[in-house]
mmCIF file of C-alpha atoms in Angstrom:
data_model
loop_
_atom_site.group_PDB
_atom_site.id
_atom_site.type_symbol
_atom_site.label_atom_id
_atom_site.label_comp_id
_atom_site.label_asym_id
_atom_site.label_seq_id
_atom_site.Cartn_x
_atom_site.Cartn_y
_atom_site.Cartn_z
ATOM 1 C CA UNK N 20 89.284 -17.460 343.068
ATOM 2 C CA UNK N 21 89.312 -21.118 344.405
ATOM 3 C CA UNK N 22 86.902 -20.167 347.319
ATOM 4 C CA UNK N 23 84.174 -18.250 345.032
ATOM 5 C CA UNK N 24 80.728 -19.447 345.292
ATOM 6 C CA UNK N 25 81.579 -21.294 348.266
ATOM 7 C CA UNK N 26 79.021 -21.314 351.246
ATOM 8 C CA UNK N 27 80.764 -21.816 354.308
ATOM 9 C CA UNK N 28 78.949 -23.083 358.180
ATOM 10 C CA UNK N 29 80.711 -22.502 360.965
ATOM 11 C CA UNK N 30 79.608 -24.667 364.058
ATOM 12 C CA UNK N 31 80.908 -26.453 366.962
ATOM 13 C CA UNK N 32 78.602 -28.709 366.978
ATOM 14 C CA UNK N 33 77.165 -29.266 363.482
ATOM 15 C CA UNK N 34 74.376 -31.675 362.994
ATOM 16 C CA UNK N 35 74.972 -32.342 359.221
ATOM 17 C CA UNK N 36 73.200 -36.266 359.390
ATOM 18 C CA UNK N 37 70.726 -36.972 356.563
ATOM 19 C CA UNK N 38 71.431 -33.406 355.125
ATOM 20 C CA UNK N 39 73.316 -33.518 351.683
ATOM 21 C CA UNK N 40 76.342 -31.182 351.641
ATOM 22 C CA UNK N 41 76.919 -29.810 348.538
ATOM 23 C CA UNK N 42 80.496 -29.431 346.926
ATOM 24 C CA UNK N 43 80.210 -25.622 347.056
ATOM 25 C CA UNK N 44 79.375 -26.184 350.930
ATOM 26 C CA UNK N 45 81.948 -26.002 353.803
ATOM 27 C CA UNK N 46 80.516 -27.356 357.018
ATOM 28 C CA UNK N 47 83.761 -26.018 359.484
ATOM 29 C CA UNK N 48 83.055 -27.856 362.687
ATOM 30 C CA UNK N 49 84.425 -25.116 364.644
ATOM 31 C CA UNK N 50 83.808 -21.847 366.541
ATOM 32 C CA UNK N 51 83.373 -18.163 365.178
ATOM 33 C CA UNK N 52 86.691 -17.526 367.653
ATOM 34 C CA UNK N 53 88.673 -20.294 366.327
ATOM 35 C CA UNK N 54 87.898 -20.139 362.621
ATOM 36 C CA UNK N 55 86.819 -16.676 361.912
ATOM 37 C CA UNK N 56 88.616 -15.031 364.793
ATOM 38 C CA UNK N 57 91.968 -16.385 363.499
ATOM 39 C CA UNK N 58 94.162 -13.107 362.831
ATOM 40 C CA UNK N 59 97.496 -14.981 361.415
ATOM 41 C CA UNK N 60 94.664 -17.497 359.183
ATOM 42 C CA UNK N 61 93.906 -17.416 355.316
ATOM 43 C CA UNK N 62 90.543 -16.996 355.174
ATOM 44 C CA UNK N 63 87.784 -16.221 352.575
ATOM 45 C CA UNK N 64 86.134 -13.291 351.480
ATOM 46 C CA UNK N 65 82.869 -12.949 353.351
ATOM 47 C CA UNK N 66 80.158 -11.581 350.635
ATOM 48 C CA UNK N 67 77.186 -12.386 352.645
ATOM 49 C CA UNK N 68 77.283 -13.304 356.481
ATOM 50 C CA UNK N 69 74.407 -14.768 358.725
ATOM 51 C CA UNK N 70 74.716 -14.437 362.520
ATOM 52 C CA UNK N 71 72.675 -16.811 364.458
ATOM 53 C CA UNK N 72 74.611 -18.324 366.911
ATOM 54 C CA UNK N 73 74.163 -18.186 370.885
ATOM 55 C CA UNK N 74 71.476 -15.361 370.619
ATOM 56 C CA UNK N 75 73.630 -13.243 373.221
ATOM 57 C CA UNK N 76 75.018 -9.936 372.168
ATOM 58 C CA UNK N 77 78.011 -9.934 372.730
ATOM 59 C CA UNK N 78 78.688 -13.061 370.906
ATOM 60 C CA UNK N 79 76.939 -12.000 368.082
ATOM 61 C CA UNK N 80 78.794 -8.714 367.955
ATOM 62 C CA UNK N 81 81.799 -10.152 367.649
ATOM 63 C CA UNK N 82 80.886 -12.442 365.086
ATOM 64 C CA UNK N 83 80.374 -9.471 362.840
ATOM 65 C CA UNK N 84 83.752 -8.162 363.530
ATOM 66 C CA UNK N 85 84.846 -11.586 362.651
ATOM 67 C CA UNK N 86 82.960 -10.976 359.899
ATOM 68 C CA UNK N 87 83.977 -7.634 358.629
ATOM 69 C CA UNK N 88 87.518 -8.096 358.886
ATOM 70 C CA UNK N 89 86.881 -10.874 355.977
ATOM 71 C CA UNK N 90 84.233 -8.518 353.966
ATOM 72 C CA UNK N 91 84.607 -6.252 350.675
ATOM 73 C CA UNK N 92 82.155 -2.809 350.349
ATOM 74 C CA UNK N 93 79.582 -4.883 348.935
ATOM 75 C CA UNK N 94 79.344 -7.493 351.706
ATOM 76 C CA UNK N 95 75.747 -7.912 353.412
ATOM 77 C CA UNK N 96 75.456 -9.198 357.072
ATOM 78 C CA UNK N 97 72.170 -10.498 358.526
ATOM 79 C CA UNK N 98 71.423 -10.589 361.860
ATOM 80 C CA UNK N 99 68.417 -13.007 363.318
ATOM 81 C CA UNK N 100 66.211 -12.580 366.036
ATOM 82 C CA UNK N 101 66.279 -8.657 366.752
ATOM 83 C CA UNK N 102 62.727 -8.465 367.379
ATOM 84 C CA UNK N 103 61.828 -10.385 370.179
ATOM 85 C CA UNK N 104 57.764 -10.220 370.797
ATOM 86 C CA UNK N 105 58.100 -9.889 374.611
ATOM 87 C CA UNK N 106 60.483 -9.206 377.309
ATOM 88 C CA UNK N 107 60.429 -13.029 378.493
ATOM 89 C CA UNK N 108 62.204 -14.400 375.708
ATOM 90 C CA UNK N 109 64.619 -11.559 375.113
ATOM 91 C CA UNK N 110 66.461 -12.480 378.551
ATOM 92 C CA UNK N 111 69.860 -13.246 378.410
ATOM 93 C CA UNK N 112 69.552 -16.901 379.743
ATOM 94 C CA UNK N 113 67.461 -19.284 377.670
ATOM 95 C CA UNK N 114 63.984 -19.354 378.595
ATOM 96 C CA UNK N 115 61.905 -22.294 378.316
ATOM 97 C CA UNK N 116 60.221 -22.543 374.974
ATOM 98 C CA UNK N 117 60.801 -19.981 372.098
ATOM 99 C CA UNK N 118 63.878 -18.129 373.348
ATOM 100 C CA UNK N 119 65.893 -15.411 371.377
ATOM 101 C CA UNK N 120 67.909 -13.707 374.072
ATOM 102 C CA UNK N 121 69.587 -10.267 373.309
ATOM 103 C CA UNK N 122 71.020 -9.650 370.544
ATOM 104 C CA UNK N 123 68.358 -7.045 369.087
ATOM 105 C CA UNK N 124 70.592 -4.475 371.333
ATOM 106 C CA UNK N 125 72.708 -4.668 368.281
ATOM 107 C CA UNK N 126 70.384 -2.078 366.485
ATOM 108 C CA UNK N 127 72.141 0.521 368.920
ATOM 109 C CA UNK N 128 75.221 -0.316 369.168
ATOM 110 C CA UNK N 129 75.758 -0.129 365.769
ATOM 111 C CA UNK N 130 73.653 2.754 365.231
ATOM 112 C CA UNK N 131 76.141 4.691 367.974
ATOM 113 C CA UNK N 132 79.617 3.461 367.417
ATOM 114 C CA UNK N 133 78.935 2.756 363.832
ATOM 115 C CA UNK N 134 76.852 5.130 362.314
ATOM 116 C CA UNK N 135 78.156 4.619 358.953
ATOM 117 C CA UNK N 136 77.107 1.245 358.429
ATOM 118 C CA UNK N 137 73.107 1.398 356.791
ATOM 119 C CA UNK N 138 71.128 -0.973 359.037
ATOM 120 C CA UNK N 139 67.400 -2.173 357.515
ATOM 121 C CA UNK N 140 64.789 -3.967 359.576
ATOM 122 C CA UNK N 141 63.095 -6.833 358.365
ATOM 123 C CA UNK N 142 59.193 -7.436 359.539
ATOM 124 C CA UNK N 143 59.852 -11.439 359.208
ATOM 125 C CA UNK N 144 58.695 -14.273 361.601
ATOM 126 C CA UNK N 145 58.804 -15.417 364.011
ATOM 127 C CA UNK N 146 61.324 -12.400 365.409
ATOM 128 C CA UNK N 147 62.479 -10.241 362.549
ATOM 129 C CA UNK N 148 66.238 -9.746 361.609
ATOM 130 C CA UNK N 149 68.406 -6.966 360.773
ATOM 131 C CA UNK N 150 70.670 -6.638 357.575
ATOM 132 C CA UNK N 151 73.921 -4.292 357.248
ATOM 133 C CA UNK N 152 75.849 -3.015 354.420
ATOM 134 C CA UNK N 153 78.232 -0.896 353.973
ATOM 135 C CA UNK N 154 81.167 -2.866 355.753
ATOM 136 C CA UNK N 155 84.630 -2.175 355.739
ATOM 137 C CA UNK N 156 87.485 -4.718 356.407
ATOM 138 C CA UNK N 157 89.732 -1.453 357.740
ATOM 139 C CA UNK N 158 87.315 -0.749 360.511
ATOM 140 C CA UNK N 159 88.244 -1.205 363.764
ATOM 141 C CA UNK N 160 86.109 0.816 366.011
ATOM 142 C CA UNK N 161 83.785 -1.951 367.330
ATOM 143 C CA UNK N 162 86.967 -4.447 367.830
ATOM 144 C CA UNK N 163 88.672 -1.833 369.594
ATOM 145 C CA UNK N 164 85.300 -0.968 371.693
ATOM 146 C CA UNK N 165 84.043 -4.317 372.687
ATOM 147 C CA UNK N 166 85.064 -4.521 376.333
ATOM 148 C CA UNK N 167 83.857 -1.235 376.789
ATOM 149 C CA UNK N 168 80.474 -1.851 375.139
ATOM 150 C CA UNK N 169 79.778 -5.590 376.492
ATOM 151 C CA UNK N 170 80.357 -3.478 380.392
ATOM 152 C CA UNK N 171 77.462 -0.919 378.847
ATOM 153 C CA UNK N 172 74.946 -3.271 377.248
ATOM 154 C CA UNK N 173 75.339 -6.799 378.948
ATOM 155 C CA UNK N 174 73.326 -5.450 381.789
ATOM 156 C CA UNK N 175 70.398 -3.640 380.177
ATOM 157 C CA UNK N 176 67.745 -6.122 380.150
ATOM 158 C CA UNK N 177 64.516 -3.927 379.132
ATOM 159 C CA UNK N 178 63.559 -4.378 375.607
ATOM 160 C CA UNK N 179 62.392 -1.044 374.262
ATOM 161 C CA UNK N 180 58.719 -0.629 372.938
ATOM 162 C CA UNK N 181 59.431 0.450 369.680
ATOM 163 C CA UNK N 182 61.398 -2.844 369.185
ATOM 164 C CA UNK N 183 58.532 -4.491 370.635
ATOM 165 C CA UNK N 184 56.088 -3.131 368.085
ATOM 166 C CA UNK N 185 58.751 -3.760 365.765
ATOM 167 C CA UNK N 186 58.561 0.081 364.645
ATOM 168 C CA UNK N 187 60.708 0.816 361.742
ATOM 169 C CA UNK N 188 60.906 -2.651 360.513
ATOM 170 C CA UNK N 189 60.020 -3.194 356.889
ATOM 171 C CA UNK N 190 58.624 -5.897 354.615
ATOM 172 C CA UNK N 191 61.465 -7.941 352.918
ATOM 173 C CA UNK N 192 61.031 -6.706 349.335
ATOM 174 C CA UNK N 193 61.140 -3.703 350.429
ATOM 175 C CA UNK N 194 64.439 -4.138 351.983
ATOM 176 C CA UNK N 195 65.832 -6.195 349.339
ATOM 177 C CA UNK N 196 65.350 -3.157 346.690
ATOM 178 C CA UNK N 197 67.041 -0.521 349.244
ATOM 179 C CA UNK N 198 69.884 -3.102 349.888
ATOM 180 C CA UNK N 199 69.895 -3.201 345.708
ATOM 181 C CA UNK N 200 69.850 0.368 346.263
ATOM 182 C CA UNK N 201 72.993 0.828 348.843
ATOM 183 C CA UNK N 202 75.150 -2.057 346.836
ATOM 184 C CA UNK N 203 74.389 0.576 343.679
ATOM 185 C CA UNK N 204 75.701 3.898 345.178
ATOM 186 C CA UNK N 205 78.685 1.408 347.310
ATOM 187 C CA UNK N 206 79.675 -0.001 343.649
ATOM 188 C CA UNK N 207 79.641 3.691 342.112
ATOM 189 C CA UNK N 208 81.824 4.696 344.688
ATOM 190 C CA UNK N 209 84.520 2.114 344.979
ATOM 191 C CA UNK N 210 85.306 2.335 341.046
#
């Protein structure tokens, strides 16, 4: 394919000065709605995604929609900053200093209208991220849900304690072999 092994950024505002871009690199000076949201566009295969964008949920949701409408069964999604280390910088509105705002709601929102995606927490600094597998271009569930959860989870401002404590979240080699693991029994399957 004439897009394989291509890396593509997607920015509005792309600060790309003194930085080499390679020829395999794509810097599309554009948003997630315009580029990746585009229903009637060509676009690429997505075989591994990273969200880190405006650090608000809902944003970031539908980024992976975005996302998984362009993905095959073995496409891998990160998420960044899901673990924020205190309430103050989890806040929807930037915060002065370190500020990561909401997105590590994610975590249930995709645990309850998605339960068959596998979601792994990663213990990494300075606040942790969350990789998915197990997409499926088909799906529509979260597309078809977003108004209704954005009204749910745009208000909830607490940041649980587990999250907190970053409970469940594991070292990154130790995700890496059970992602290894999920593309395995996703590959067996799809043959």
């Amino acid at each position: 394919a004439e897009n394989a092994g291509v890396a593509y950024g997607v920015d509005p505002t792309p600060d790309v000065h003194g930085h080499n871009v390679r020829p395999n690199q794509r810097v599309i000076a554009d948003t997630s709605d315009a580029w990746l949201g585009c229903t009637s566009c060509e676009r690429p295969t997505v075989d591994f995604g990273l969200i880190d964008g405006s650090h608000l949920m809902e944003d970031a949701l539908r980024d992976f929609i975005y996302i998984e409408r362009h993905s095959r069964p073995t496409s891998v999604v990160v998420f960044d900053g899901v673990l924020p280390s205190s309430q103050d910088i989890a806040w929807r509105a930037p915060c002065p200093g370190y500020w990561v705002g909401d997105v590590f709601k994610l975590m249930a929102v995709l645990a309850e209208h998605r339960p068959d995606l596998t979601q792994h927490l990663v213990d990494v600094s300075p606040a942790g991220a969350l990789v998915v597998t197990g997409l499926d271009s088909r799906n529509v569930v979260l597309e078809k849900r977003y108004d209704k959860i954005n009204d749910e989870w745009r208000p909830r401002h607490h940041v649980p304690d587990a999250i907190l404590a970053r409970e469940g979240a594991q070292q990154p080699e130790d995700v890496l072999a059970a992602i290894k693991a999920d593309l395995d029994r996703i590959k067996k399957n799809v043959r």
